[in-house]
Amino acid sequence: MFLEKMLQSQGFGTRKHCQQLIKNGAVQIQGEVKQIPKEKVDVNELLFCVYGHEYQYREKVYIALNKPQGYECSHQSTHHFSVFDLFDDVLNQRGIQCVGRLDQDTTGLLLLTDDGQFLQALTHPKKHVAKVYQMHTADVVNDEQMEKLKQGVELRNEVGIFAATDITCLADKHLQITIHQGVYHQVKRMLAAVGNKVEQLHRHQIGALQLPTLAEGEWVYLRQEQVEQAKYRDLKD
Ligand code: URA
């Protein structure tokens, strides 16, 4: 691949801008300054530096973020920060998108990618990928509420029944549920439908991928096997 094309594909701006970076001597590979925009580079396991920062070539990026409270999953956030503020310009210029959305006050596992097929595979309603949430509720979740959540509830303006495929009571007012759909405010609305209220919500798992050990606001690139795990319909292989 041409050096200028490689830089452009990694989020370093327009082709013109990448050509300029190269001509300015900002780009190094294996300690050597590269000043020919059309030099061919082997992208396989390529490490390169731009203004002294090292980057690894990635055809697509798959990111797991431990989303903090107070961040919206939209570019044009109005009342809160945007999750995209947690990433540098290079990643944002690659066009990363959130894989589904979490409410501003929900914490936990949020995936971001620039791979449209991966995004579709996880968010298409017919794929039914499992999502596991842990929550604190206003009241103790009683047996009747547990049963209703398992049987499924109706939600206003949504077609069908919304059920938890797995429910575990972790402690008083502390519940873990697994769902396979992903409509707006689904978990909060499900709990409201059975007469309770979600006070804190945290996503712990998508498919078979659990939230890696990350402080709130921290993120990591996923390895290929983790990318595959996230696509599982069920919690295990
Ligand atoms: N369900 C909700 O109610 N909120 C979220 O952020 C995710 C699922």
GROMACS .gro file of C-alpha atoms and ligand atoms in nm:
model
  245
    1MET     CA    1   0.000   0.000   0.000
    2PHE     CA    2   0.124   0.353  -0.071
    3LEU     CA    3   0.249   0.528   0.243
    4GLU     CA    4   0.009   0.822   0.192
    5LYS     CA    5  -0.288   0.582   0.152
    6MET     CA    6  -0.185   0.386   0.460
    7LEU     CA    7  -0.178   0.706   0.671
    8GLN     CA    8  -0.512   0.819   0.534
    9SER     CA    9  -0.669   0.481   0.617
   10GLN     CA   10  -0.549   0.513   0.977
   11GLY     CA   11  -0.717   0.849   1.040
   12PHE     CA   12  -0.442   1.100   0.963
   13GLY     CA   13  -0.665   1.320   0.747
   14THR     CA   14  -0.707   1.378   0.376
   15ARG     CA   15  -0.462   1.239   0.122
   16LYS     CA   16  -0.322   1.592   0.079
   17HIS     CA   17  -0.270   1.627   0.450
   18CYS     CA   18  -0.097   1.288   0.466
   19GLN     CA   19   0.130   1.384   0.175
   20GLN     CA   20   0.222   1.698   0.366
   21LEU     CA   21   0.298   1.504   0.683
   22ILE     CA   22   0.530   1.279   0.484
   23LYS     CA   23   0.704   1.567   0.306
   24ASN     CA   24   0.750   1.744   0.640
   25GLY     CA   25   0.950   1.446   0.767
   26ALA     CA   26   0.691   1.364   1.037
   27VAL     CA   27   0.662   0.996   0.945
   28GLN     CA   28   0.910   0.724   1.042
   29ILE     CA   29   0.916   0.351   0.993
   30GLN     CA   30   1.175   0.150   1.186
   31GLY     CA   31   1.356   0.469   1.281
   32GLU     CA   32   1.385   0.588   0.921
   33VAL     CA   33   1.219   0.911   0.808
   34LYS     CA   34   1.000   0.842   0.505
   35GLN     CA   35   0.956   1.132   0.265
   36ILE     CA   36   0.811   0.970  -0.045
   37PRO     CA   37   0.428   0.967  -0.031
   38LYS     CA   38   0.400   0.694  -0.295
   39GLU     CA   39   0.656   0.459  -0.136
   40LYS     CA   40   0.503   0.113  -0.099
   41VAL     CA   41   0.480  -0.018   0.255
   42ASP     CA   42   0.396  -0.365   0.381
   43VAL     CA   43   0.110  -0.311   0.627
   44ASN     CA   44   0.139  -0.655   0.785
   45GLU     CA   45   0.221  -0.594   1.154
   46LEU     CA   46   0.341  -0.247   1.056
   47LEU     CA   47   0.449  -0.007   1.332
   48PHE     CA   48   0.504   0.354   1.231
   49CYS     CA   49   0.563   0.688   1.401
   50VAL     CA   50   0.399   1.024   1.332
   51TYR     CA   51   0.564   1.314   1.511
   52GLY     CA   52   0.727   1.065   1.745
   53HIS     CA   53   0.405   0.883   1.847
   54GLU     CA   54   0.403   0.515   1.765
   55TYR     CA   55   0.100   0.357   1.595
   56GLN     CA   56   0.020   0.008   1.478
   57TYR     CA   57  -0.148  -0.037   1.141
   58ARG     CA   58  -0.499  -0.179   1.191
   59GLU     CA   59  -0.726  -0.255   0.901
   60LYS     CA   60  -1.028  -0.205   1.128
   61VAL     CA   61  -1.048  -0.105   1.493
   62TYR     CA   62  -1.254  -0.276   1.764
   63ILE     CA   63  -1.256  -0.099   2.098
   64ALA     CA   64  -1.398  -0.185   2.440
   65LEU     CA   65  -1.463   0.119   2.659
   66ASN     CA   66  -1.568   0.119   3.021
   67LYS     CA   67  -1.816   0.399   2.976
   68PRO     CA   68  -1.840   0.645   3.263
   69GLN     CA   69  -2.160   0.818   3.374
   70GLY     CA   70  -2.233   1.156   3.221
   71TYR     CA   71  -2.129   1.065   2.865
   72GLU     CA   72  -2.366   1.038   2.569
   73CYS     CA   73  -2.317   0.798   2.279
   74SER     CA   74  -2.366   1.069   2.020
   75HIS     CA   75  -2.139   1.303   1.833
   76GLN     CA   76  -2.364   1.604   1.889
   77SER     CA   77  -2.411   1.565   2.260
   78THR     CA   78  -2.607   1.849   2.412
   79HIS     CA   79  -2.624   1.818   2.789
   80HIS     CA   80  -2.333   1.587   2.864
   81PHE     CA   81  -1.990   1.495   2.736
   82SER     CA   82  -1.966   1.273   2.429
   83VAL     CA   83  -1.797   0.932   2.452
   84PHE     CA   84  -1.604   1.039   2.142
   85ASP     CA   85  -1.426   1.298   2.360
   86LEU     CA   86  -1.247   1.002   2.519
   87PHE     CA   87  -1.064   0.926   2.192
   88ASP     CA   88  -0.798   1.118   2.004
   89ASP     CA   89  -0.849   1.287   1.665
   90VAL     CA   90  -0.678   1.004   1.479
   91LEU     CA   91  -0.934   0.749   1.602
   92ASN     CA   92  -1.225   0.987   1.554
   93GLN     CA   93  -1.114   1.063   1.199
   94ARG     CA   94  -1.131   0.691   1.124
   95GLY     CA   95  -1.504   0.727   1.179
   96ILE     CA   96  -1.549   0.505   1.484
   97GLN     CA   97  -1.914   0.449   1.583
   98CYS     CA   98  -2.079   0.315   1.897
   99VAL     CA   99  -2.208  -0.040   1.865
  100GLY     CA  100  -2.554   0.027   2.006
  101ARG     CA  101  -2.609   0.292   2.270
  102LEU     CA  102  -2.596   0.324   2.644
  103ASP     CA  103  -2.781   0.600   2.826
  104GLN     CA  104  -2.570   0.885   2.959
  105ASP     CA  105  -2.608   0.753   3.315
  106THR     CA  106  -2.532   0.388   3.228
  107THR     CA  107  -2.178   0.263   3.286
  108GLY     CA  108  -1.986  -0.036   3.154
  109LEU     CA  109  -1.907  -0.217   2.834
  110LEU     CA  110  -1.947  -0.007   2.520
  111LEU     CA  111  -1.796  -0.127   2.195
  112LEU     CA  112  -1.684   0.110   1.921
  113THR     CA  113  -1.568   0.024   1.572
  114ASP     CA  114  -1.515   0.147   1.218
  115ASP     CA  115  -1.618  -0.194   1.080
  116GLY     CA  116  -1.973  -0.157   0.945
  117GLN     CA  117  -2.026  -0.533   0.916
  118PHE     CA  118  -1.932  -0.590   1.280
  119LEU     CA  119  -2.165  -0.310   1.384
  120GLN     CA  120  -2.450  -0.468   1.185
  121ALA     CA  121  -2.375  -0.815   1.322
  122LEU     CA  122  -2.416  -0.689   1.676
  123THR     CA  123  -2.701  -0.444   1.642
  124HIS     CA  124  -2.933  -0.597   1.382
  125PRO     CA  125  -3.257  -0.688   1.565
  126LYS     CA  126  -3.256  -1.034   1.406
  127LYS     CA  127  -2.916  -1.122   1.552
  128HIS     CA  128  -3.038  -1.131   1.913
  129VAL     CA  129  -2.692  -1.090   2.064
  130ALA     CA  130  -2.697  -1.137   2.445
  131LYS     CA  131  -2.634  -0.835   2.666
  132VAL     CA  132  -2.588  -0.868   3.040
  133TYR     CA  133  -2.672  -0.580   3.272
  134GLN     CA  134  -2.630  -0.540   3.646
  135MET     CA  135  -2.842  -0.289   3.827
  136HIS     CA  136  -2.938  -0.142   4.160
  137THR     CA  137  -3.312  -0.104   4.198
  138ALA     CA  138  -3.520   0.126   4.414
  139ASP     CA  139  -3.705  -0.166   4.576
  140VAL     CA  140  -3.623  -0.529   4.641
  141VAL     CA  141  -3.715  -0.730   4.330
  142ASN     CA  142  -3.980  -0.971   4.454
  143ASP     CA  143  -4.067  -1.314   4.313
  144GLU     CA  144  -4.364  -1.180   4.122
  145GLN     CA  145  -4.150  -0.917   3.951
  146MET     CA  146  -3.882  -1.177   3.870
  147GLU     CA  147  -4.147  -1.399   3.715
  148LYS     CA  148  -4.294  -1.117   3.507
  149LEU     CA  149  -3.949  -1.020   3.379
  150LYS     CA  150  -3.889  -1.382   3.275
  151GLN     CA  151  -4.230  -1.412   3.109
  152GLY     CA  152  -4.181  -1.082   2.930
  153VAL     CA  153  -4.351  -0.745   2.944
  154GLU     CA  154  -4.500  -0.513   2.686
  155LEU     CA  155  -4.339  -0.174   2.635
  156ARG     CA  156  -4.527   0.129   2.506
  157ASN     CA  157  -4.477   0.199   2.135
  158GLU     CA  158  -4.273  -0.122   2.089
  159VAL     CA  159  -4.388  -0.433   1.908
  160GLY     CA  160  -4.361  -0.767   2.087
  161ILE     CA  161  -4.270  -0.895   2.428
  162PHE     CA  162  -3.950  -0.805   2.613
  163ALA     CA  163  -3.821  -1.077   2.839
  164ALA     CA  164  -3.507  -1.143   3.039
  165THR     CA  165  -3.356  -1.476   2.932
  166ASP     CA  166  -3.162  -1.498   3.257
  167ILE     CA  167  -3.210  -1.325   3.591
  168THR     CA  168  -2.991  -1.352   3.898
  169CYS     CA  169  -3.051  -1.176   4.224
  170LEU     CA  170  -2.698  -1.068   4.330
  171ALA     CA  171  -2.809  -0.908   4.658
  172ASP     CA  172  -3.100  -0.710   4.794
  173LYS     CA  173  -3.192  -0.455   4.525
  174HIS     CA  174  -2.903  -0.578   4.309
  175LEU     CA  175  -2.999  -0.772   4.001
  176GLN     CA  176  -2.833  -0.914   3.692
  177ILE     CA  177  -3.038  -0.970   3.378
  178THR     CA  178  -2.966  -1.088   3.025
  179ILE     CA  179  -3.162  -0.953   2.731
  180HIS     CA  180  -3.138  -1.021   2.359
  181GLN     CA  181  -3.307  -0.713   2.218
  182GLY     CA  182  -3.199  -0.353   2.241
  183VAL     CA  183  -3.479  -0.098   2.227
  184TYR     CA  184  -3.459   0.250   2.374
  185HIS     CA  185  -3.417   0.246   2.756
  186GLN     CA  186  -3.514  -0.122   2.748
  187VAL     CA  187  -3.391  -0.233   3.089
  188LYS     CA  188  -3.522   0.073   3.271
  189ARG     CA  189  -3.860   0.037   3.099
  190MET     CA  190  -3.877  -0.336   3.174
  191LEU     CA  191  -3.819  -0.272   3.544
  192ALA     CA  192  -4.073   0.012   3.541
  193ALA     CA  193  -4.323  -0.221   3.372
  194VAL     CA  194  -4.307  -0.460   3.668
  195GLY     CA  195  -4.341  -0.179   3.922
  196ASN     CA  196  -3.978  -0.124   4.020
  197LYS     CA  197  -3.717   0.134   3.921
  198VAL     CA  198  -3.355   0.115   3.802
  199GLU     CA  199  -3.134   0.342   4.009
  200GLN     CA  200  -2.798   0.246   3.858
  201LEU     CA  201  -2.728   0.047   3.543
  202HIS     CA  202  -2.407  -0.116   3.429
  203ARG     CA  203  -2.346  -0.333   3.120
  204HIS     CA  204  -2.122  -0.620   3.207
  205GLN     CA  205  -2.118  -0.839   2.896
  206ILE     CA  206  -2.201  -0.851   2.525
  207GLY     CA  207  -2.222  -1.198   2.367
  208ALA     CA  208  -1.951  -1.396   2.542
  209LEU     CA  209  -1.731  -1.089   2.591
  210GLN     CA  210  -1.709  -0.957   2.946
  211LEU     CA  211  -1.598  -0.604   3.026
  212PRO     CA  212  -1.217  -0.620   3.046
  213THR     CA  213  -1.054  -0.485   3.362
  214LEU     CA  214  -1.062  -0.112   3.292
  215ALA     CA  215  -1.115   0.196   3.506
  216GLU     CA  216  -1.412   0.409   3.402
  217GLY     CA  217  -1.319   0.606   3.091
  218GLU     CA  218  -1.040   0.364   2.995
  219TRP     CA  219  -1.048   0.160   2.676
  220VAL     CA  220  -0.856  -0.115   2.496
  221TYR     CA  221  -0.834  -0.254   2.144
  222LEU     CA  222  -0.999  -0.597   2.126
  223ARG     CA  223  -0.804  -0.898   2.007
  224GLN     CA  224  -0.953  -1.100   1.719
  225GLU     CA  225  -1.089  -1.373   1.949
  226GLN     CA  226  -1.261  -1.109   2.164
  227VAL     CA  227  -1.420  -0.960   1.851
  228GLU     CA  228  -1.564  -1.305   1.774
  229GLN     CA  229  -1.681  -1.356   2.135
  230ALA     CA  230  -1.884  -1.033   2.121
  231LYS     CA  231  -2.088  -1.171   1.829
  232TYR     CA  232  -2.217  -1.476   2.013
  233ARG     CA  233  -2.591  -1.489   2.049
  234ASP     CA  234  -2.548  -1.664   2.380
  235LEU     CA  235  -2.322  -1.602   2.673
  236LYS     CA  236  -2.092  -1.892   2.591
  237ASP     CA  237  -1.961  -2.049   2.273
  238URA     N1  238  -3.132  -0.032   2.887
  238URA     C1  239  -3.149   0.092   2.942
  238URA     O1  240  -3.254   0.121   2.998
  238URA     N2  241  -3.046   0.178   2.935
  238URA     C2  242  -2.927   0.148   2.878
  238URA     O2  243  -2.835   0.231   2.877
  238URA     C3  244  -2.912   0.020   2.822
  238URA     C4  245  -3.016  -0.067   2.828
   0.00000   0.00000   0.00000
